[in-house]
Coordinates of C-alpha atoms in Angstrom, one line a residue:
X446 CA 0.5 154.2 28.8
X447 CA 3.1 154.2 26.0
X448 CA 6.8 153.3 25.8
X449 CA 9.1 152.4 23.0
X450 CA 10.1 148.9 23.8
X451 CA 8.7 146.1 26.0
X452 CA 10.9 143.2 27.1
X453 CA 9.1 140.0 28.2
X454 CA 11.2 138.1 30.8
X455 CA 13.3 139.3 33.7
X456 CA 16.3 136.9 33.4
X457 CA 19.9 137.6 32.5
X458 CA 19.2 138.4 28.8
X459 CA 16.6 141.0 29.7
X460 CA 19.1 142.5 32.2
X461 CA 21.9 142.8 29.6
X462 CA 19.6 144.4 27.0
X463 CA 18.1 146.8 29.6
X464 CA 21.6 147.8 30.6
X465 CA 22.4 148.7 27.0
X466 CA 19.1 150.5 26.4
X467 CA 19.8 152.7 29.4
X468 CA 22.7 154.1 27.3
X469 CA 25.6 151.8 28.1
X470 CA 27.1 151.3 24.7
X471 CA 29.6 148.5 24.0
X472 CA 32.8 149.5 22.1
X473 CA 35.8 147.4 21.1
X474 CA 38.7 148.1 23.3
X475 CA 42.0 147.5 21.4
X476 CA 44.3 147.7 24.5
X477 CA 45.4 145.0 24.9
X478 CA 44.7 143.6 21.4
X479 CA 42.3 140.7 21.2
X480 CA 44.2 137.3 21.0
X481 CA 42.8 136.9 17.5
X482 CA 44.9 139.3 15.4
X483 CA 42.5 139.1 12.4
X484 CA 39.5 140.0 14.6
X485 CA 41.6 142.8 16.2
X486 CA 42.5 144.2 12.7
X487 CA 38.9 144.3 11.7
X488 CA 37.7 146.1 14.8
X489 CA 40.4 148.5 15.8
X490 CA 39.3 151.2 13.4
X491 CA 35.5 150.5 13.7
X492 CA 35.0 149.9 17.4
X493 CA 31.2 150.5 17.5
X494 CA 29.7 147.1 18.3
X495 CA 26.0 148.0 17.8
X496 CA 26.4 148.3 14.1
X497 CA 28.7 145.5 13.0
X498 CA 28.5 143.0 10.2
X499 CA 28.8 139.7 11.9
X500 CA 29.5 137.7 8.7
X501 CA 32.6 139.8 8.0
X502 CA 33.9 139.6 11.5
X503 CA 33.4 135.9 12.0
X504 CA 34.2 134.4 8.5
X505 CA 37.7 133.4 9.6
X506 CA 36.6 131.8 12.9
X507 CA 36.6 128.2 11.4
X508 CA 40.2 128.5 10.4
X509 CA 41.4 130.4 13.5
X510 CA 44.0 129.0 15.9
X511 CA 41.6 129.9 18.7
X512 CA 38.8 127.5 19.6
X513 CA 35.5 129.1 18.6
X514 CA 32.2 127.3 19.1
X515 CA 30.7 126.0 15.9
X516 CA 27.2 125.4 17.4
X517 CA 26.3 128.7 19.1
X518 CA 25.1 131.5 16.8
X519 CA 28.1 133.4 15.4
X520 CA 26.9 136.7 16.9
X521 CA 26.9 135.1 20.3
X522 CA 30.3 133.5 19.8
X523 CA 31.7 136.9 18.6
X524 CA 30.5 138.9 21.6
X525 CA 31.5 136.1 24.0
X526 CA 35.1 136.2 22.8
X527 CA 35.2 140.0 23.0
X528 CA 33.7 140.1 26.5
X529 CA 36.0 137.3 27.8
X530 CA 38.9 136.8 25.3
X531 CA 40.5 133.9 27.1
X532 CA 37.5 132.5 29.0
X533 CA 38.1 128.9 27.8
X534 CA 41.8 128.8 28.8
X535 CA 42.0 131.2 31.8
X536 CA 39.7 131.4 34.7
X537 CA 41.2 134.7 36.0
X538 CA 39.4 137.9 35.3
X539 CA 41.2 138.7 32.1
X540 CA 41.0 142.1 30.5
X541 CA 37.9 142.4 28.4
X542 CA 38.0 143.8 24.9
X543 CA 34.6 145.4 25.4
X544 CA 34.4 148.9 26.9
X545 CA 30.9 150.0 28.1
X546 CA 30.6 153.7 27.5
X547 CA 27.7 155.6 29.0
X548 CA 26.0 157.6 26.2
X549 CA 22.6 158.8 27.6
X550 CA 21.6 160.3 24.3
X551 CA 21.2 156.7 23.0
X552 CA 19.0 155.5 25.8
X553 CA 15.6 154.1 24.8
X554 CA 12.5 154.2 26.9
X555 CA 11.5 150.6 27.8
X556 CA 10.0 148.3 30.5
X557 CA 10.9 144.8 31.5
X558 CA 8.1 142.4 32.6
X559 CA 8.8 139.1 34.3
X560 CA 6.6 136.7 36.1
X561 CA 9.5 135.6 38.4
X562 CA 9.0 137.4 41.7
X563 CA 12.5 138.9 41.6
X564 CA 15.0 139.7 38.9
X565 CA 16.8 136.6 37.6
X566 CA 14.0 134.7 35.8
X567 CA 14.2 130.9 36.1
X568 CA 17.4 131.2 38.2
X569 CA 15.2 132.3 41.1
X570 CA 12.9 129.3 40.8
X571 CA 13.5 125.7 42.0
X572 CA 10.5 123.6 41.2
X573 CA 12.3 120.3 41.6
X574 CA 13.1 118.9 45.0
X575 CA 16.8 119.7 44.7
X576 CA 19.2 121.6 46.8
X577 CA 19.9 125.3 46.3
X578 CA 23.5 124.6 47.2
X579 CA 24.3 122.6 44.0
X580 CA 26.9 124.5 42.1
X581 CA 26.9 125.8 38.5
X582 CA 28.7 124.1 35.7
X583 CA 30.1 127.4 34.5
X584 CA 32.7 129.4 36.4
X585 CA 31.6 132.6 38.0
X586 CA 33.2 134.8 35.3
X587 CA 31.0 133.2 32.6
X588 CA 27.9 134.2 34.7
X589 CA 28.8 137.8 35.0
X590 CA 26.7 140.6 33.6
X591 CA 28.1 144.0 32.3
X592 CA 28.7 146.8 34.8
X593 CA 28.7 144.7 37.9
X594 CA 30.5 141.4 37.7
X595 CA 29.9 138.4 40.0
X596 CA 33.5 139.0 41.3
X597 CA 32.4 142.5 42.4
X598 CA 29.3 141.2 44.0
X599 CA 31.3 138.6 45.9
X600 CA 33.8 141.2 47.1
X601 CA 30.9 143.4 48.2
X602 CA 29.2 140.7 50.1
X603 CA 32.2 139.0 51.7
X604 CA 34.9 141.5 51.7
X605 CA 37.2 139.0 50.0
X606 CA 38.4 138.4 46.4
X607 CA 36.7 135.7 44.5
X608 CA 38.8 132.5 44.6
X609 CA 39.9 131.1 41.2
X610 CA 37.8 128.3 39.7
X611 CA 34.8 129.3 41.7
X612 CA 31.5 127.7 40.7
X613 CA 28.8 129.5 42.7
X614 CA 25.8 127.7 44.0
X615 CA 22.4 128.3 42.5
X616 CA 21.4 130.3 45.5
X617 CA 24.4 132.6 45.1
X618 CA 23.7 133.1 41.4
X619 CA 20.1 134.0 42.2
X620 CA 21.2 136.5 44.9
X621 CA 23.6 138.1 42.4
X622 CA 21.0 138.4 39.7
X623 CA 18.5 139.8 42.2
X624 CA 21.0 142.5 43.2
X625 CA 22.2 143.3 39.7
X626 CA 19.5 145.8 38.4
X627 CA 19.8 148.0 41.5
X628 CA 23.6 147.8 41.4
X629 CA 23.7 149.2 37.8
X630 CA 20.7 151.5 38.3
X631 CA 18.3 149.9 35.9
X632 CA 15.8 148.6 38.5
X633 CA 13.2 151.2 37.9
X634 CA 12.1 149.7 34.6
X635 CA 11.7 146.2 36.0
X636 CA 8.2 144.9 36.7
X637 CA 8.8 141.7 38.6
X638 CA 6.1 139.2 39.5
X639 CA 3.8 140.4 36.7
X640 CA 2.4 138.2 34.0
X641 CA 1.6 139.9 30.6
X642 CA -1.1 138.5 28.4
X643 CA -2.9 139.0 25.1
X644 CA -0.3 141.0 23.2
X645 CA -1.4 141.9 19.8
X646 CA 0.0 143.8 16.8
X647 CA -1.5 147.3 16.0
X648 CA -1.0 149.6 13.1
X649 CA 2.0 151.3 14.7
X650 CA 3.3 148.7 17.2
X651 CA 1.9 146.4 19.8
X652 CA -0.7 146.5 22.5
X653 CA -0.4 144.6 25.8
X654 CA -4.0 144.2 26.8
X655 CA -3.3 142.9 30.3
X656 CA -1.5 146.1 31.2
X657 CA -3.1 148.6 28.8
X658 CA 0.3 149.5 27.3
X659 CA 1.3 150.5 23.8
X660 CA 4.8 150.0 22.5
X661 CA 6.6 150.1 19.1
X662 CA 9.0 147.2 19.6
X663 CA 8.7 143.9 21.4
X664 CA 11.5 141.7 22.7
X665 CA 10.9 138.1 23.7
X666 CA 13.3 137.0 26.4
X667 CA 10.9 134.7 28.3
X668 CA 13.2 131.7 27.7
X669 CA 12.4 128.0 27.2
X670 CA 12.3 127.0 30.9
X671 CA 9.1 128.6 32.2
X672 CA 6.9 125.6 32.1
X673 CA 7.6 122.2 33.7
X674 CA 6.7 119.2 31.6
X675 CA 3.8 117.6 33.5
X676 CA 3.4 113.9 34.3
X677 CA 0.5 112.1 32.7
X678 CA -2.8 111.9 34.8
X679 CA -1.8 108.4 35.7
X680 CA 1.1 109.6 37.7
X681 CA -0.3 112.8 39.3
X682 CA -1.4 111.0 42.5
X683 CA 2.2 109.9 43.0
X684 CA 3.4 113.5 43.0
X685 CA 1.1 114.4 45.8
X686 CA 2.6 112.0 48.2
X687 CA 5.4 112.9 50.6
X688 CA 8.6 110.9 50.5
X689 CA 9.6 108.4 53.2
X690 CA 13.2 107.2 53.5
X691 CA 12.2 103.6 53.9
X692 CA 10.1 103.5 50.7
X693 CA 11.7 104.2 47.3
X694 CA 11.2 107.8 46.1
X695 CA 10.4 107.6 42.3
X696 CA 12.6 109.9 40.1
X697 CA 12.0 110.1 36.4
X698 CA 14.5 111.7 34.1
X699 CA 17.8 111.2 32.4
X700 CA 19.6 114.6 32.9
X701 CA 20.7 117.2 35.3
X702 CA 17.4 117.8 37.0
X703 CA 17.0 114.1 37.9
X704 CA 20.6 114.0 39.0
X705 CA 20.1 117.0 41.2
X706 CA 17.2 115.3 43.0
X707 CA 19.3 112.2 43.5
X708 CA 22.3 114.2 44.8
X709 CA 20.1 116.3 47.1
X710 CA 18.3 113.3 48.7
X711 CA 19.3 112.3 52.3
X712 CA 21.9 109.5 52.3
X713 CA 19.3 107.0 53.6
X714 CA 16.6 107.8 51.2
X715 CA 15.7 104.9 48.9
X716 CA 15.5 105.9 45.3
X717 CA 13.9 104.3 42.3
X718 CA 15.2 106.0 39.2
X719 CA 13.5 105.6 35.8
X720 CA 15.5 106.9 32.8
X721 CA 15.9 106.7 29.0
X722 CA 19.1 105.0 28.0
X723 CA 20.2 105.2 24.4
X724 CA 23.9 106.2 24.5
X725 CA 24.5 105.7 20.7
X726 CA 21.8 108.1 19.4
X727 CA 20.7 110.1 22.4
X728 CA 23.1 110.0 25.3
X729 CA 22.3 111.6 28.6
X730 CA 24.0 115.0 29.0
X731 CA 25.6 113.6 32.2
X732 CA 27.9 111.6 30.0
X733 CA 29.9 114.7 29.3
X734 CA 30.6 115.3 33.0
X735 CA 34.2 114.5 33.9
X736 CA 34.5 112.6 37.2
X737 CA 37.1 115.0 38.6
X738 CA 35.4 118.3 37.6
X739 CA 31.8 117.1 38.2
X740 CA 32.1 114.1 40.5
X741 CA 28.4 113.9 41.5
X742 CA 27.0 114.1 37.9
X743 CA 29.6 111.7 36.7
X744 CA 28.7 109.4 39.6
X745 CA 25.0 109.5 38.8
X746 CA 25.8 108.7 35.2
X747 CA 27.8 105.7 36.3
X748 CA 25.0 104.4 38.4
X749 CA 22.7 104.7 35.4
X750 CA 25.1 102.9 33.2
X751 CA 25.5 100.1 35.6
X752 CA 21.8 99.7 35.9
X753 CA 21.3 99.8 32.2
X754 CA 23.9 97.2 31.5
X755 CA 22.6 95.0 34.3
X756 CA 19.1 95.1 32.8
X757 CA 20.3 94.4 29.3
X758 CA 19.9 90.6 28.6
X759 CA 22.6 90.8 25.9
X760 CA 25.0 92.1 28.5
X761 CA 25.3 88.6 29.9
X762 CA 27.0 87.5 26.7
X763 CA 29.6 90.2 26.9
X764 CA 33.0 89.6 28.4
X765 CA 33.5 91.1 31.9
X766 CA 35.3 94.4 31.8
X767 CA 37.7 95.8 34.4
X768 CA 35.8 97.6 37.1
X769 CA 36.4 101.4 37.0
X770 CA 38.0 103.0 40.0
X771 CA 35.5 104.4 42.5
X772 CA 35.1 108.0 43.6
X773 CA 34.3 109.7 46.9
X774 CA 30.8 110.4 45.7
X775 CA 30.1 106.8 44.9
X776 CA 31.6 105.8 48.2
X777 CA 29.5 108.4 50.1
X778 CA 26.4 106.2 50.3
X779 CA 25.6 102.5 50.2
X780 CA 24.2 102.9 46.7
X781 CA 23.5 99.2 46.2
X782 CA 21.1 99.5 49.1
X783 CA 19.4 102.8 48.3
X784 CA 19.5 103.2 44.5
X785 CA 17.7 101.1 41.9
X786 CA 17.9 102.2 38.2
X787 CA 15.4 101.1 35.6
X788 CA 16.2 101.9 32.0
X789 CA 13.7 102.3 29.2
X790 CA 10.6 101.1 31.1
X791 CA 7.1 102.6 30.9
X792 CA 4.6 103.1 33.7
X793 CA 1.4 101.4 32.8
X794 CA -0.5 101.3 36.1
X795 CA -0.6 103.0 39.4
X796 CA -2.5 101.6 42.4
X797 CA -2.6 104.0 45.3
X798 CA -2.5 102.5 48.8
X799 CA -2.7 103.8 52.3
X800 CA -0.3 106.5 53.7
X801 CA 0.6 107.8 50.2
X802 CA 2.3 104.6 49.0
X803 CA 1.6 103.2 45.6
X804 CA 2.2 100.0 43.7
X805 CA 3.5 100.9 40.3
X806 CA 3.4 98.5 37.3
X807 CA 6.2 98.9 34.8
X808 CA 6.4 97.5 31.3
X809 CA 9.7 96.6 29.6
X810 CA 10.4 96.9 25.9
X811 CA 9.7 93.2 25.4
X812 CA 6.2 93.6 26.9
X813 CA 6.9 91.9 30.3
X814 CA 5.7 93.7 33.4
X815 CA 6.8 94.0 37.0
X816 CA 5.9 96.1 40.0
X817 CA 7.6 98.3 42.7
X818 CA 6.3 100.0 45.8
X819 CA 7.0 103.7 45.8
X820 CA 6.1 106.9 47.7
X821 CA 6.5 110.3 46.1
X822 CA 7.5 111.4 42.6
X823 CA 10.0 113.8 41.0
X824 CA 9.1 114.1 37.4
X825 CA 12.3 115.7 36.1
X826 CA 12.0 115.3 32.3
X827 CA 12.4 118.9 31.4
X828 CA 11.0 122.3 30.9
X829 CA 9.5 124.2 28.0
X830 CA 8.8 127.8 27.2
X831 CA 5.6 129.3 26.1
X832 CA 4.5 132.2 23.8
X833 CA 1.0 132.0 25.3
X834 CA 1.2 135.7 26.2
X835 CA 1.0 136.6 22.5
X836 CA -2.4 136.4 20.9
X837 CA -3.0 133.8 18.2
X838 CA -2.3 136.1 15.2
X839 CA 1.0 137.4 16.6
X840 CA 2.1 133.9 17.8
X841 CA 1.4 132.5 14.4
X842 CA 3.5 135.3 12.9
X843 CA 6.4 134.7 15.2
X844 CA 6.4 130.9 14.8
X845 CA 6.0 131.1 11.1
X846 CA 3.4 128.4 10.8
X847 CA -0.4 128.3 11.1
X848 CA -2.1 127.4 14.3
X849 CA -3.6 124.3 12.7
X850 CA 0.0 122.9 12.6
X851 CA 1.2 123.9 16.0
X852 CA -1.9 123.9 18.2
X853 CA -3.3 126.7 20.2
X854 CA -0.3 127.2 22.5
X855 CA 2.6 124.9 21.5
X856 CA 5.5 124.3 23.9
X857 CA 8.7 126.1 22.9
X858 CA 12.1 124.4 23.1
X859 CA 15.5 125.6 22.0
X860 CA 14.9 124.3 18.5
X861 CA 11.5 125.9 17.9
X862 CA 12.9 129.3 16.7
X863 CA 16.5 128.2 16.0
X864 CA 16.2 128.3 12.2
X865 CA 14.7 131.7 12.4
X866 CA 17.4 132.9 14.7
X867 CA 20.1 131.8 12.2
X868 CA 18.5 134.1 9.7
X869 CA 18.0 137.0 12.1
X870 CA 16.9 137.6 15.6
X871 CA 14.1 139.9 14.4
X872 CA 11.7 137.0 13.9
X873 CA 8.8 139.2 12.8
X874 CA 8.6 142.9 12.1
X875 CA 9.7 144.7 15.3
X876 CA 9.7 141.4 17.3
X877 CA 13.0 140.2 18.5
X878 CA 14.1 137.0 20.4
X879 CA 17.0 136.7 22.8
X880 CA 18.5 134.3 25.3
X881 CA 17.5 130.6 25.3
X882 CA 14.7 131.3 22.8
X883 CA 17.5 131.5 20.2
X884 CA 18.8 128.0 21.1
X885 CA 21.8 129.2 23.0
X886 CA 21.0 129.0 26.7
X887 CA 24.3 129.8 28.5
X888 CA 24.5 133.2 30.0
X889 CA 27.9 133.7 28.3
X890 CA 26.2 133.5 24.9
X891 CA 23.5 136.0 25.8
X892 CA 25.5 139.0 25.0
X893 CA 25.5 138.7 21.2
X894 CA 21.7 138.6 20.8
X895 CA 21.4 141.5 23.3
X896 CA 23.9 143.7 21.4
X897 CA 22.3 142.8 18.0
X898 CA 18.8 143.6 19.3
X899 CA 19.9 146.8 21.1
X900 CA 21.6 148.0 17.9
X901 CA 18.4 147.6 15.9
X902 CA 16.2 149.2 18.6
X903 CA 18.5 152.2 19.2
X904 CA 18.9 152.9 15.5
X905 CA 15.1 152.8 15.0
X906 CA 14.5 155.0 18.1
X907 CA 17.1 157.6 17.3
X908 CA 16.4 157.6 13.5
X909 CA 19.9 156.6 12.6
X910 CA 20.7 154.9 9.3
X911 CA 19.6 151.3 9.6
X912 CA 20.8 150.1 6.2
X913 CA 24.1 148.7 7.6
X914 CA 24.1 144.9 7.5
X915 CA 23.3 143.6 10.9
X916 CA 22.3 140.0 10.2
X917 CA 23.5 137.9 13.1
X918 CA 25.2 135.4 10.8
X919 CA 25.0 132.1 9.2
X920 CA 25.5 129.3 11.7
X921 CA 27.6 126.3 10.8
X922 CA 25.3 124.1 12.7
X923 CA 21.7 124.4 13.7
X924 CA 21.9 122.2 16.8
X925 CA 21.4 123.4 20.3
X926 CA 24.6 122.9 22.0
X927 CA 25.5 119.5 23.4
X928 CA 27.4 118.0 26.4
X929 CA 28.8 120.6 28.8
X930 CA 27.5 123.4 26.7
X931 CA 23.9 122.3 27.0
X932 CA 22.0 119.6 25.2
X933 CA 19.1 118.8 22.9
X934 CA 15.7 119.3 24.3
X935 CA 12.9 117.0 23.0
X936 CA 9.4 116.5 24.3
X937 CA 9.7 112.8 24.7
X938 CA 8.8 111.2 28.1
X939 CA 11.7 110.7 30.5
X940 CA 13.7 113.2 28.4
X941 CA 17.3 114.1 29.1
X942 CA 16.6 117.3 31.0
X943 CA 15.2 120.7 31.0
X944 CA 18.6 122.0 29.9
X945 CA 18.3 124.9 32.2
X946 CA 21.2 126.5 33.2
X947 CA 21.2 123.2 34.1
X948 CA 23.3 124.0 31.5
X949 CA 25.1 125.7 34.4
X950 CA 25.2 123.5 37.4
X951 CA 27.4 121.3 39.5
X952 CA 27.4 119.6 42.9
X953 CA 30.4 119.1 45.2
X954 CA 30.7 116.5 47.9
X955 CA 30.3 117.5 51.5
X956 CA 28.0 120.5 50.9
X957 CA 26.0 121.1 54.1
X958 CA 22.3 121.4 54.2
X959 CA 21.0 118.7 51.9
X960 CA 19.3 116.7 54.6
X961 CA 18.0 119.8 56.4
X962 CA 16.6 121.0 53.1
X963 CA 15.0 117.7 52.4
X964 CA 13.3 117.7 55.8
X965 CA 12.1 121.2 55.2
X966 CA 10.6 120.0 51.9
X967 CA 8.8 117.2 53.8
X968 CA 7.3 119.7 56.1
X969 CA 6.0 121.7 53.2
X970 CA 4.5 118.6 51.6
X971 CA 2.8 117.8 54.8

């Protein structure tokens, strides 16, 4: 079997690219003009967005009166502001400056492969014991894909207009993404629940050995969240035990994943929370959560802070500070009775006992040890991606370093290919990266890489002139976005988070189903 392009991954980025490769071409719409008059002036007479010079269009962004991100790739910032011109100041469905024109003559034959059982990629998976009802950090408009917005989906499903400032639950986003390919008539190219393997370069393209398919171009949209960071062998027996409300449930992690597990637990579940605490050099991403907008995440961060200060011997020498006002979330449980936080400790021994309980020995930074009885484990220190589906030669070519330096199948984070993405999203001849592999993991910043890649693919397929500059641009900062926009991902134990559109989540008080969900989890573990 042969096709022009293979897309690896079936998440939002793959969907946007497939939508374009079906012949839906983005054009600048000048009515109404974009709020940035300079950007409008540059685009009004050259509306074709598949063949733009990003450097020229974005060179004034740093001095603009509008607030443009300085940490996302410029091509992603550019398309984000065109798709949603006032997204950061208005939550309403403002008029987009991107018109999607159907031009079937520009369609490119392609297939989309994803190991997720349904369209949506990692959004459809929930490996941590956390509720599906926890809401996104991003508003619904920032999660919408072209041709069928979340607001349209909501209206179709409920018969009502989407309320302002809606943050859908993870379940609702997964349902929207699952429905999207069929809604925009691109579902026939999706091969869900299929894992590709052993992709190699050939004289005129690539060969996917697992599926006996040849293609000319390869797009990597597999993301950086496909693989859970696994606990050490010492802790594996803990993960196999079911939780018991009367025995502390051990949660390890400093970011959104760990917070989700804490928020989702029944009110009477005792929790022992182990986390890294270094607010000066590597703060938890929860620190950026405002207590009014994200009360649960802010509340978990406050619990962590209290625990860290209480365990710091030097804190006894500090003057007492005024106690901060409480919040409904902090008043929702007797946290002093069910929560214990331990900062910067290491597990050095696990002694399993009867009925799944274990006596765990912890070591503090000064070398002293102490023990706690626990039952069950949520190891929420992050996720990583993998390029293991590429053979060694092609993987070495994409990563740009020999296998002796990286290992046979190194984990992939948002920083792994970031420097390459700054130079261009074509990281090897006819191999492109998109989505979180570029280091920008929010759905709103997926459009730029998709438009850039689609432009290159369509021009190559149709034989159009490809000499026009299409470099995605020079970034003013190489860091993966921080705080509410995402956060650094490092492979250290008890890391801050998996960053997943964890990047995109929020919990609200009073959401039903947490306890019922937890009990269903217990039944599964039995």
